C-alpha positions as a Python dict, from the first residue, in 0.01 Angstrom:
ca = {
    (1, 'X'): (0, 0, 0),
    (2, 'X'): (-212, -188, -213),
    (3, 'X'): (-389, -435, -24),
    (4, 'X'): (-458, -568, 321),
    (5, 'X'): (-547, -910, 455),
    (6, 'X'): (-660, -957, 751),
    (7, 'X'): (-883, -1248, 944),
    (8, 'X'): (-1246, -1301, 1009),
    (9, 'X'): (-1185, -1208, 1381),
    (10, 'X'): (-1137, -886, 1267),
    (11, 'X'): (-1351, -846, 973),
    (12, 'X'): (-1654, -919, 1252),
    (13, 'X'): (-1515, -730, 1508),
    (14, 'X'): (-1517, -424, 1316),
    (15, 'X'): (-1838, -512, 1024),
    (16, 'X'): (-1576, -492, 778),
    (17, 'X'): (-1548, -75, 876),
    (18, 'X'): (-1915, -99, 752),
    (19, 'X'): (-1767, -175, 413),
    (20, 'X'): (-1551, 74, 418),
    (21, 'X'): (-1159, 46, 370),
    (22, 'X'): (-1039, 153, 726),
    (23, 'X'): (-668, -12, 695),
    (24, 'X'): (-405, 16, 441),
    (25, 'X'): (-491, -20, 112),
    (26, 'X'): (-749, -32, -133),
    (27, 'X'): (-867, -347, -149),
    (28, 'X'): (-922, -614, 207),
    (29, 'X'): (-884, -961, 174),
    (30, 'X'): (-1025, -1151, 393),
    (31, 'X'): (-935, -1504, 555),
    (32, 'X'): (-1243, -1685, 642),
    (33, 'X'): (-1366, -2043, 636),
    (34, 'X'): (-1770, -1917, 619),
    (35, 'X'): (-1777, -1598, 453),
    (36, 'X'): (-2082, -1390, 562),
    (37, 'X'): (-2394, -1466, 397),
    (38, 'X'): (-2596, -1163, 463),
    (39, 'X'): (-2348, -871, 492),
    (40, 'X'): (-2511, -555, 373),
    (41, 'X'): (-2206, -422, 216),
    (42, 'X'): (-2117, -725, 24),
    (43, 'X'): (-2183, -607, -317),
    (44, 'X'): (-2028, -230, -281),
    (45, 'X'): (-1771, -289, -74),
    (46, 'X'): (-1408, -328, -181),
    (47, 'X'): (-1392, -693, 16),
    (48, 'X'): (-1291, -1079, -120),
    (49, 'X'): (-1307, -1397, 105),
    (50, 'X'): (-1085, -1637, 63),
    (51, 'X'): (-1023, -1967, 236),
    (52, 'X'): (-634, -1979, 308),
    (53, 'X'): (-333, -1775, 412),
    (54, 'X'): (-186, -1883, 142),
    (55, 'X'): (-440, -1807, -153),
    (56, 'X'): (-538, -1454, 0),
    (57, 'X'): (-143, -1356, -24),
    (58, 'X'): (-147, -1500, -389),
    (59, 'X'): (-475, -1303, -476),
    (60, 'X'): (-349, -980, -308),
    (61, 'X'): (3, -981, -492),
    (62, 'X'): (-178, -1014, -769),
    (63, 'X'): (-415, -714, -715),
    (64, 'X'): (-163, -500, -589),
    (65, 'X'): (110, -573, -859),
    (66, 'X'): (396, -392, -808),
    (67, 'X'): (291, -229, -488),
    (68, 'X'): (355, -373, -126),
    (69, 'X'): (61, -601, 12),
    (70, 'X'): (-14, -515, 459),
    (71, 'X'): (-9, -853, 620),
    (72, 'X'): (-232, -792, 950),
    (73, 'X'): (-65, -960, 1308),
    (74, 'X'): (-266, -1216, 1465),
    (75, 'X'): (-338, -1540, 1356),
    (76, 'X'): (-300, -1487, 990),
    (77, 'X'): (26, -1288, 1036),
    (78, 'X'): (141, -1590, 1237),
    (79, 'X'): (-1, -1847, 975),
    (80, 'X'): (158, -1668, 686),
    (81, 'X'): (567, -1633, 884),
    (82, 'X'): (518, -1973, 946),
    (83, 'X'): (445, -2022, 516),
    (84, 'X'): (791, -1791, 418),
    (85, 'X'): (525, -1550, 345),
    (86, 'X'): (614, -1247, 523),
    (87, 'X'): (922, -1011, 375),
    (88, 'X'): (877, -799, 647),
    (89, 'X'): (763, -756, 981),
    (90, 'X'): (671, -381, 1067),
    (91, 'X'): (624, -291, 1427),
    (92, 'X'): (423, 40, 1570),
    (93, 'X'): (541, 59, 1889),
    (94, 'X'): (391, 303, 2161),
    (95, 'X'): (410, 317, 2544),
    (96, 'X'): (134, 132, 2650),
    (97, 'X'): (140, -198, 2886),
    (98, 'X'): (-102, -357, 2894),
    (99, 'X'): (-196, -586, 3129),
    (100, 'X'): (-359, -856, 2919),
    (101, 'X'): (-470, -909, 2544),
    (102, 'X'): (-404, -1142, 2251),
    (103, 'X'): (-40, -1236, 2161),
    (104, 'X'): (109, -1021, 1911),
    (105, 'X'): (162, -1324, 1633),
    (106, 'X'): (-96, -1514, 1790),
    (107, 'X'): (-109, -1863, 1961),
    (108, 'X'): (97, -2165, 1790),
    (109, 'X'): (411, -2007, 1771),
    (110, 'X'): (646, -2058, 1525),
    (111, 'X'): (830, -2383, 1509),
    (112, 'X'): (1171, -2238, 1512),
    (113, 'X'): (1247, -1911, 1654),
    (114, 'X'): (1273, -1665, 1417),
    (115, 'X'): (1514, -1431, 1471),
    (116, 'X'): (1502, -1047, 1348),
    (117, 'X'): (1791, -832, 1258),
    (118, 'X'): (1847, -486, 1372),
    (119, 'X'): (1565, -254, 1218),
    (120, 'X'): (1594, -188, 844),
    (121, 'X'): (1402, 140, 920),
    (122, 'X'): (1324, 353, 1231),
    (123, 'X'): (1086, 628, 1234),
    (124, 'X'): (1028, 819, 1541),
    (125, 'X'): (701, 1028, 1567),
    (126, 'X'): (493, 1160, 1819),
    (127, 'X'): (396, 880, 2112),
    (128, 'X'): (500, 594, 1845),
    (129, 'X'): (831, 431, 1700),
    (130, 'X'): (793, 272, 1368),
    (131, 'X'): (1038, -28, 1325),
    (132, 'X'): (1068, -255, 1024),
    (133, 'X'): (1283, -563, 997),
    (134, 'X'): (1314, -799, 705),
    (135, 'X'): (1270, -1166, 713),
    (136, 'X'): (1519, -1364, 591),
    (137, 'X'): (1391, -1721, 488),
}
């Protein structure tokens, strides 16, 4: 895993892991509208802002080359399935309900369903299934 992108929700609820890399990868873009003017780690830490789904996905493939680029769920997830922009959707799965939180793929659902195949990979480990699924477009 090369990079991550993830949203500003995110970057602020965690202070960008106090800018260090605490998600796949080793570089974070980040989705944002306002980047942070005053961040203490902005000039050491491994972070970009960008204004769009769309041009964080081009400026992560781009950093990560060959290598795979970690789309986080949410709204930028949901923004980025909705662009053709996701080849895969990987789901950690462990047995919690809960009995409230934030929609997986966020609000504004997808115009069309989009429907997932059987699991291209399963990976049972302790408390958690991995599943991945490719997206056909």
């Amino acid at each position: 895993m090369a990079a991550a992108i993830i949203g500003r929700r995110l970057f602020d609820l965690t202070n960008g892991w106090n800018g260090k890399i605490e998600c796949p990868g080793e570089h974070v873009f980040v989705v944002t509208h306002q980047p942070p003017t005053n961040w203490e780690y902005a000039d050491t830490a491994p972070f970009t802002f960008v204004d769009s789904v769309e041009r964080a996905i081009a400026a992560a493939k781009e950093f990560a080359g060959a290598r795979d680029v970690y789309v986080f769920s949410g709204q930028i997830g949901s923004q980025a399935l909705k662009l053709g922009l996701i080849d895969q959707v990987v789901i950690n799965q462990v047995p919690v309900i809960m009995g409230s939180g934030r929609p997986f793929f966020a609000t504004g659902g997808l115009a069309e369903p989009l429907r997932l195949e059987n699991p291209s990979t399963i990976v049972r480990g302790d408390q958690v299934t991995h599943l991945v699924y490719d997206v056909s477009h």
